[in-house]
Short mmCIF file of C-alpha atoms and ligand atoms in Angstrom, two decimals:
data_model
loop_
_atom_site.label_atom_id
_atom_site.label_comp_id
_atom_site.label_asym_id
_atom_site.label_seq_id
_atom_site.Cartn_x
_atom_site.Cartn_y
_atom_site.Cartn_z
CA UNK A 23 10.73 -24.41 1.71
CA UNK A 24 11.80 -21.11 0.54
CA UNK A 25 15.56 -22.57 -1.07
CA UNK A 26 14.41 -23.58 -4.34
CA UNK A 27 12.65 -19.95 -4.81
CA UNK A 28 15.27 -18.13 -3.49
CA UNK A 29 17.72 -19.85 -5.76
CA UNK A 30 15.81 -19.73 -8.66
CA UNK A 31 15.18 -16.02 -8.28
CA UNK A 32 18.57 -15.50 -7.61
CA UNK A 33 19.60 -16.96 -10.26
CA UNK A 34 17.58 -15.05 -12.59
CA UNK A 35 18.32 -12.13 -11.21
CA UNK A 36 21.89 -12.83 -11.75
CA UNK A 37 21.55 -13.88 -15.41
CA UNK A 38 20.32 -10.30 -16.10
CA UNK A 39 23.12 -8.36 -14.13
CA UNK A 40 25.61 -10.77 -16.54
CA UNK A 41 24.32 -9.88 -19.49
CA UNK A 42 26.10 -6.39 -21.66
CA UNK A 43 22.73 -5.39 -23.23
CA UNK A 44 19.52 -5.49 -21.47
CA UNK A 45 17.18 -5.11 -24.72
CA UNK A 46 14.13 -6.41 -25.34
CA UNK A 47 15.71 -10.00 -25.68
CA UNK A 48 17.17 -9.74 -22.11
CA UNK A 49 13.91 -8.59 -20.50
CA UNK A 50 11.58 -11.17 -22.29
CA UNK A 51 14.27 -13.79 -21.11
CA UNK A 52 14.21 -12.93 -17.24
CA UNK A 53 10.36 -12.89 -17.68
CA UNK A 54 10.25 -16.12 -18.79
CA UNK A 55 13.01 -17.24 -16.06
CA UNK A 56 10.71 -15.75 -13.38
CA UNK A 57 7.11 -17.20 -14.53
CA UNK A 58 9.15 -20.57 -14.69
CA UNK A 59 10.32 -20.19 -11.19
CA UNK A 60 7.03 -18.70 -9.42
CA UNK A 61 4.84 -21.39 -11.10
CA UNK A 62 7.46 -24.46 -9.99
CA UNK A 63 6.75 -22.55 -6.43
CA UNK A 64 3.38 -23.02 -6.53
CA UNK A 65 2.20 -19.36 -7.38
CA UNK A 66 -1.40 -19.04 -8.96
CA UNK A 67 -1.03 -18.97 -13.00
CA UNK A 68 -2.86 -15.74 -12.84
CA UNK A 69 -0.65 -13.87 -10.37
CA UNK A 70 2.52 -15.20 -12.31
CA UNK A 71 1.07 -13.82 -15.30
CA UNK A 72 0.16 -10.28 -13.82
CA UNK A 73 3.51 -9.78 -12.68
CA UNK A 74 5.44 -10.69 -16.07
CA UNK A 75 2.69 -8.46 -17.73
CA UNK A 76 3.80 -5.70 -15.33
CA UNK A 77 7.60 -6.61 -15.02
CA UNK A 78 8.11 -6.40 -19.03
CA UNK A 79 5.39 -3.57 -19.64
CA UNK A 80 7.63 -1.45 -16.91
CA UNK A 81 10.85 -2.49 -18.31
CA UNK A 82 9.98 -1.77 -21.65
CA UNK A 83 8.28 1.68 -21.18
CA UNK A 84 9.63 3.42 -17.47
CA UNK A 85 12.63 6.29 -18.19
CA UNK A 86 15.45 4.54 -15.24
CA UNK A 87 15.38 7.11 -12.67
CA UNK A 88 18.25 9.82 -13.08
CA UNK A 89 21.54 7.93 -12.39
CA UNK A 90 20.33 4.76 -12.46
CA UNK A 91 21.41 1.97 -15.52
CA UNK A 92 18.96 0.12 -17.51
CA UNK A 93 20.08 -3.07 -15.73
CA UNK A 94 19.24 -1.30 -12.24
CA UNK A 95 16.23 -0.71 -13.29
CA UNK A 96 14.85 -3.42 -14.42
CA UNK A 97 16.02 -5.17 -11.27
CA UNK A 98 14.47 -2.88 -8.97
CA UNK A 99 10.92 -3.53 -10.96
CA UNK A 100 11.52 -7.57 -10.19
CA UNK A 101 12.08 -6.68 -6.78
CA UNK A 102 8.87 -4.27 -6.38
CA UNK A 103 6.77 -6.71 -8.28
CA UNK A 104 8.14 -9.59 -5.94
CA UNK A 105 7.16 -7.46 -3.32
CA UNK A 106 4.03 -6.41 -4.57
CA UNK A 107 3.25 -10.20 -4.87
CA UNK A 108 3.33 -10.64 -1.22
CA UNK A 109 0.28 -8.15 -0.76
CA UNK A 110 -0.05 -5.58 1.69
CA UNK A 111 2.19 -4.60 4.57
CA UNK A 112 -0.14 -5.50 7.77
CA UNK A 113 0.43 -3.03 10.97
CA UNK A 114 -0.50 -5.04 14.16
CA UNK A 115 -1.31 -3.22 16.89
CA UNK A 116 -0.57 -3.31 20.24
CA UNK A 117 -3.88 -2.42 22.18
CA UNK A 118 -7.24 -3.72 23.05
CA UNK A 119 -8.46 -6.17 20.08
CA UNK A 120 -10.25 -9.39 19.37
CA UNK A 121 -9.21 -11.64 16.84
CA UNK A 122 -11.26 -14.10 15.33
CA UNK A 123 -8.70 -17.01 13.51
CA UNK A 124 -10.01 -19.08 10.65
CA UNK A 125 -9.11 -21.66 8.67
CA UNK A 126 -9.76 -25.62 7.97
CA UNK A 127 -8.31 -28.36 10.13
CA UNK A 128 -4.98 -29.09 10.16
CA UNK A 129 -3.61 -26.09 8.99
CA UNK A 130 -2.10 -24.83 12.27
CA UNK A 131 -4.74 -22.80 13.54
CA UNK A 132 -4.96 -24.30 17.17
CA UNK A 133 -1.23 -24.06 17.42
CA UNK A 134 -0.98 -20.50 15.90
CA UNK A 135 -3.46 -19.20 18.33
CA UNK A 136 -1.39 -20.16 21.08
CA UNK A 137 1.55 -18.48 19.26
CA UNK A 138 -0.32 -15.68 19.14
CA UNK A 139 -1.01 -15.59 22.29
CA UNK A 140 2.60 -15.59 23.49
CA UNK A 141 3.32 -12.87 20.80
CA UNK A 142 0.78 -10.29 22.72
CA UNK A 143 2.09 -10.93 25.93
CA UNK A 144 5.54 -10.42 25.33
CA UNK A 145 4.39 -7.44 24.06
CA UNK A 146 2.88 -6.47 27.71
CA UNK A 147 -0.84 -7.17 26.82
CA UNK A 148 -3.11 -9.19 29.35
CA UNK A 149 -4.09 -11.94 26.81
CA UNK A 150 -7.47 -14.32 26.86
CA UNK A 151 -8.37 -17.01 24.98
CA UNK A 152 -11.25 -18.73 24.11
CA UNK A 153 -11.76 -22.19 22.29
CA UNK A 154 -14.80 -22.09 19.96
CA UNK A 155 -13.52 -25.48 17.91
CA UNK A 156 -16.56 -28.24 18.74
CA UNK A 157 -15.70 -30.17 15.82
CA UNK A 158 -12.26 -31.44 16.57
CA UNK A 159 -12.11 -33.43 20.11
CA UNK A 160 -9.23 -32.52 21.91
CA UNK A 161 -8.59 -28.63 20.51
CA UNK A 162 -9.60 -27.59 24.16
CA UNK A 163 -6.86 -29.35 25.72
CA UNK A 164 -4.51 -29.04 23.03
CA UNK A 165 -5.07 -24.96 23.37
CA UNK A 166 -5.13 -25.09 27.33
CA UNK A 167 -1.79 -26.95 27.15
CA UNK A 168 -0.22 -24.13 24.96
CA UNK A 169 -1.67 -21.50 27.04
CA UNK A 170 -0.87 -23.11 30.56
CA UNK A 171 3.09 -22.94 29.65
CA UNK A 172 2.42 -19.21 29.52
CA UNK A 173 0.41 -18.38 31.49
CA UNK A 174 -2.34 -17.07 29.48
CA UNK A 175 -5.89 -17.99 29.97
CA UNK A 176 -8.15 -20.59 28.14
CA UNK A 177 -11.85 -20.77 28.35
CA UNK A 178 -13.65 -23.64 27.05
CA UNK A 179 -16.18 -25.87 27.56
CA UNK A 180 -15.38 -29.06 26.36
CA UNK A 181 -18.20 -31.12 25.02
CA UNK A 182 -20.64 -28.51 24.44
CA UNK A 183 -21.37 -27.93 20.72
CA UNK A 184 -22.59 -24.45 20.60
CA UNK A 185 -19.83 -22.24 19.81
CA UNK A 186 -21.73 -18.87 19.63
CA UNK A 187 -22.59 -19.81 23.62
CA UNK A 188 -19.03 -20.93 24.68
CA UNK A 189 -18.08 -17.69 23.33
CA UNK A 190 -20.64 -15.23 24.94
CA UNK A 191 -19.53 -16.89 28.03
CA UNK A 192 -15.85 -16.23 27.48
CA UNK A 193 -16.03 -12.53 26.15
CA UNK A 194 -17.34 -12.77 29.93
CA UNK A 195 -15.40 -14.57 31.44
CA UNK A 196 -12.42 -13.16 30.60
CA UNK A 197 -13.60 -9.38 30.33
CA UNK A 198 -10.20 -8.22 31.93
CA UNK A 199 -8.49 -9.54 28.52
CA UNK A 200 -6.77 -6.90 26.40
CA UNK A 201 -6.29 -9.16 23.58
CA UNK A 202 -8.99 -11.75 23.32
CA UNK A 203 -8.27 -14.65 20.68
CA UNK A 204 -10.86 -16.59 19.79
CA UNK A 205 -9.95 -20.42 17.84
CA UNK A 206 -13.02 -21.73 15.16
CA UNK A 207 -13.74 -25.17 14.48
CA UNK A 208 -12.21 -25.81 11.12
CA UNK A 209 -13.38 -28.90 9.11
CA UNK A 210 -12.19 -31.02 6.66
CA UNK A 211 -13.82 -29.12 3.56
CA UNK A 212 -15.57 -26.02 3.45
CA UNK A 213 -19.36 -26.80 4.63
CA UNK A 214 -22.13 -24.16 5.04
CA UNK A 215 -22.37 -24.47 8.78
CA UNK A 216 -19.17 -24.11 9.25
CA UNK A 217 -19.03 -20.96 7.42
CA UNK A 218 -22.96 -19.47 9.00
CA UNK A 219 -21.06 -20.09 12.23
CA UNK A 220 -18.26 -18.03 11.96
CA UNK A 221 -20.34 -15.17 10.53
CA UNK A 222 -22.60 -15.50 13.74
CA UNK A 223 -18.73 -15.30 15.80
CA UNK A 224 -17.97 -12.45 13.91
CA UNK A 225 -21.52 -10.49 14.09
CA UNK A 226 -21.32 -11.70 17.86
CA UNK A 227 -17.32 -11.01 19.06
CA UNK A 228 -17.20 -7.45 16.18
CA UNK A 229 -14.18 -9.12 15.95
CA UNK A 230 -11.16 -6.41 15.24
CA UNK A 231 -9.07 -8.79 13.29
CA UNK A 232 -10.39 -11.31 11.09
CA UNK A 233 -7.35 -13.91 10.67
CA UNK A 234 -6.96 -16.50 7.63
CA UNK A 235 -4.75 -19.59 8.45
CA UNK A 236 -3.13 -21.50 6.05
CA UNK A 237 -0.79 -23.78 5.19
CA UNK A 238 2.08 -23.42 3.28
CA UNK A 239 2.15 -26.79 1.77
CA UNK A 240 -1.66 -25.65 0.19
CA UNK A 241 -1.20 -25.28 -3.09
CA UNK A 242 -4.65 -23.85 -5.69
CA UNK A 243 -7.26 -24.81 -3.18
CA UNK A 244 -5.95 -22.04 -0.85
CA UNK A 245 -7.42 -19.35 -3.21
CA UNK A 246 -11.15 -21.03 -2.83
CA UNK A 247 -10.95 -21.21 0.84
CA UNK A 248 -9.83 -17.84 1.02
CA UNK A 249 -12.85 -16.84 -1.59
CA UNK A 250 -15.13 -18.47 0.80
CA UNK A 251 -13.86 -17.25 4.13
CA UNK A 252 -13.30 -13.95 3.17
CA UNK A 253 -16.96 -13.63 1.70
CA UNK A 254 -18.41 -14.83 4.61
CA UNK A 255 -16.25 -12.55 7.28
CA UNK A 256 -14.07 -10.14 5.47
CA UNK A 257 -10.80 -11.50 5.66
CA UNK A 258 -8.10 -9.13 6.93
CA UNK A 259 -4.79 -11.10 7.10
CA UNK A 260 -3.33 -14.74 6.18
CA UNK A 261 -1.13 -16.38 8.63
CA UNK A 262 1.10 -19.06 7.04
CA UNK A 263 2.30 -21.76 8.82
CA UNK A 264 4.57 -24.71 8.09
CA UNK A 265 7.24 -22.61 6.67
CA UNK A 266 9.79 -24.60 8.03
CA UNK A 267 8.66 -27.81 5.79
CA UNK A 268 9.34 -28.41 2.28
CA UNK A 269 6.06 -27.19 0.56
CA UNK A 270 6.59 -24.60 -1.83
CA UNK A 271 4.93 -22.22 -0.29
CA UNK A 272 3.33 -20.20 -3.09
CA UNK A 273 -0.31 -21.24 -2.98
CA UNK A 274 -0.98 -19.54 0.05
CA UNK A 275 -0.02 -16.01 -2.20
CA UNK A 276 -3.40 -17.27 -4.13
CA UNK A 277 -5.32 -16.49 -0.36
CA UNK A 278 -3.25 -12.91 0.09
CA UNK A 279 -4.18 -11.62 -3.26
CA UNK A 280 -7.94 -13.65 -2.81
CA UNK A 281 -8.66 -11.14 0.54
CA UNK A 282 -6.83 -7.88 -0.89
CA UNK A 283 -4.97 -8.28 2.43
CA UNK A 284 -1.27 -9.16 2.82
CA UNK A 285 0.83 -11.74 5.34
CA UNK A 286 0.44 -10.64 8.90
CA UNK A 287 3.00 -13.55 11.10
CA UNK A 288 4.31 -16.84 9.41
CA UNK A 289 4.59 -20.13 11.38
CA UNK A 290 7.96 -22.24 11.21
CA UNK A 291 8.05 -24.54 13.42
CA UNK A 292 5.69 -26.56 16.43
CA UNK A 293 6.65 -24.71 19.48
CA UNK A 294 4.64 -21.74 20.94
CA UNK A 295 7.70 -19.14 20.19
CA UNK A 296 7.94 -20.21 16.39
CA UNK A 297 5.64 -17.26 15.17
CA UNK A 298 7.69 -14.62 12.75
CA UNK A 299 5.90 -10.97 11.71
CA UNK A 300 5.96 -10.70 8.30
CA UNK A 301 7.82 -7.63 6.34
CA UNK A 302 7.23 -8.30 2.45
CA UNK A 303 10.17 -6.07 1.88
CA UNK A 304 12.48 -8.08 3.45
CA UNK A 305 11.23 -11.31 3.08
CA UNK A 306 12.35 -10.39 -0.84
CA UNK A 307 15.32 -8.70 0.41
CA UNK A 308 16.45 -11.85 1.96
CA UNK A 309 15.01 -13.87 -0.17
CA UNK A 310 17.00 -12.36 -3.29
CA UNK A 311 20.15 -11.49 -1.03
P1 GDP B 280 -5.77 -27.00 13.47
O1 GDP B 280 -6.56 -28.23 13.18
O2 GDP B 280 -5.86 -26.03 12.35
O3 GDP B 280 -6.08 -26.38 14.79
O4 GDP B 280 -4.23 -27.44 13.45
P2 GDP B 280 -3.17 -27.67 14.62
O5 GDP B 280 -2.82 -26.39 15.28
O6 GDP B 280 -3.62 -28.78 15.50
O7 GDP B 280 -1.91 -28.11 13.76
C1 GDP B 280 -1.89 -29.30 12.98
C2 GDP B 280 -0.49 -29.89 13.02
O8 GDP B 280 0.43 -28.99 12.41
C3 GDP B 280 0.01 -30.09 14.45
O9 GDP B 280 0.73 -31.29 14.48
C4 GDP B 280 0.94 -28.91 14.68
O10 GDP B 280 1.97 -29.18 15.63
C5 GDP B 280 1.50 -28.68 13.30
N1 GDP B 280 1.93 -27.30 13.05
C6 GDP B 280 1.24 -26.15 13.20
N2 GDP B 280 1.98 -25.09 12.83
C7 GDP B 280 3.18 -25.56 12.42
C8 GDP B 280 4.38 -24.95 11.89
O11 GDP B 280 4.51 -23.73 11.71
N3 GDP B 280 5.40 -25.80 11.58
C9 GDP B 280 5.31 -27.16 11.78
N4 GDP B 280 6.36 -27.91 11.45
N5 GDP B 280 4.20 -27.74 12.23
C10 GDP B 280 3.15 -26.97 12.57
#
């Protein structure tokens, strides 16, 4: 999905270095260059705009460090601004936590929880998981399936409709869990029980890690999902998953800068191992390479 940003950027970033002056001319140009590739991406109008605003304002007005051209300088603002665009860098930690996932159906959240799972116990960490999604028949045996191929276990009880309960029975079933992840029902569109039920998981699990899933292939809705999740539980990092299909990938940036939070993993791919951390530096690194 990333290609056509990557090139674009690229290929913005590479008019500037060609060019003998870098004037006021040059830098309004690569603005322009970059708000034309961001919003093809997908990227919220208002984030596209913040960053030109700041990219030209910077340009214009910072001294270049001693040593370094004009030309250097001005690309080392796109780059920070790129990066800045990707929010915050999230530290995961490797100790006791629980971690409540959210998200709507569909966007990967069954799957990424069993990712997830896999992720903590490579790390060493005794892993539990519990299925809270009573809307969508067949998440309990879809997330028992991940987990049995690793060995990690699933509590669920399929068929009853009371999350909060399924989950006060897993916290104790699985009290010798290190890392407890805990999969919501998701729904088609973002209903009021859906959201009074995952503040009564939160309240209930004092969940560590409050975890936003979307996919990449979301384009403006992703900022009012993220709105409404994050009011409701206090959102604390996106997951985005799908990476490895052609959306353009830069709604979900709408749900990062939504929660004030940044990109914790991203998802590429259907298999349990296809989970990536996520380094905003060089993500832009590699993405502008
Ligand atoms: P949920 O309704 O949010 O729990 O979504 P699921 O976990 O069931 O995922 C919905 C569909 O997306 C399934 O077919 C998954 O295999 C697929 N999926 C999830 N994550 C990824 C990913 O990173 N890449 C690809 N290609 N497919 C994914």
């Amino acid at each position: 999905m990333l290609d056509r940003l990557g090139t674009g950027l690229k290929d913005a970033v590479k008019k500037l270095a060609g060019k003998t002056v870098i004037d006021r001319a040059a830098v309004e140009e690569l603005v322009k260059d970059l708000q034309r590739v961001l919003l093809q991406a997908d990227v919220n109008v208002k984030l596209v705009m913040n960053l030109s605003k700041a990219v030209k304002a910077r340009s214009l007005e910072e001294e270049p460090p001693k040593g370094m051209s004009v030309r250097e300088h001005v690309l080392r603002i796109v780059y920070q601004e790129l990066v800045n665009l990707m929010g915050d860098e999230v530290t995961v930690t490797l100790g006791p936590q629980t971690i409540l996932m959210a998200g709507l159906q569909g966007s990967g959240k069954t799957t990424t929880t069993g990712k997830l799972a896999r992720y903590f116990q490579r790390k060493g960490l005794r892993v539990g998981v519990i299925c809270a999604d009573v809307f969508r028949p067949g998440a309990y045996d879809q997330l028992r399936n991940l987990c049995s191929k690793v060995n990690v276990p699933c509590y669920g009880e399929p068929g009853v409709t009371d999350a909060v309960k399924i989950v006060e029975n897993g916290i104790r079933e699985l009290k010798n869990a290190e890392v407890l992840i805990i999969d919501t029902q998701g729904r088609h569109a973002l209903e009021d029980d859906l959201i009074t039920e995952i503040i009564d998981l939160n309240v209930l699990t004092k969940a560590t890690h409050r975890w936003l899933v979307i996919d990449a292939a979301l384009g403006q809705q992703a900022k009012e999902q993220a709105a409404r999740f994050h009011e409701a539980i206090s959102i604390d990092g996106v997951i985005i998953t799908k990476m490895d299909g052609t959306a353009k990938g830069g709604g979900a940036l709408s749900a990062v800068a939504e929660t004030g939070s940044g990109i914790v993993f991203t998802g590429s791919g259907e298999t349990i191992e296809d989970l990536e951390r996520f380094d905003p530096d060089s993500f832009i690194s590699r993405l502008l390479g």
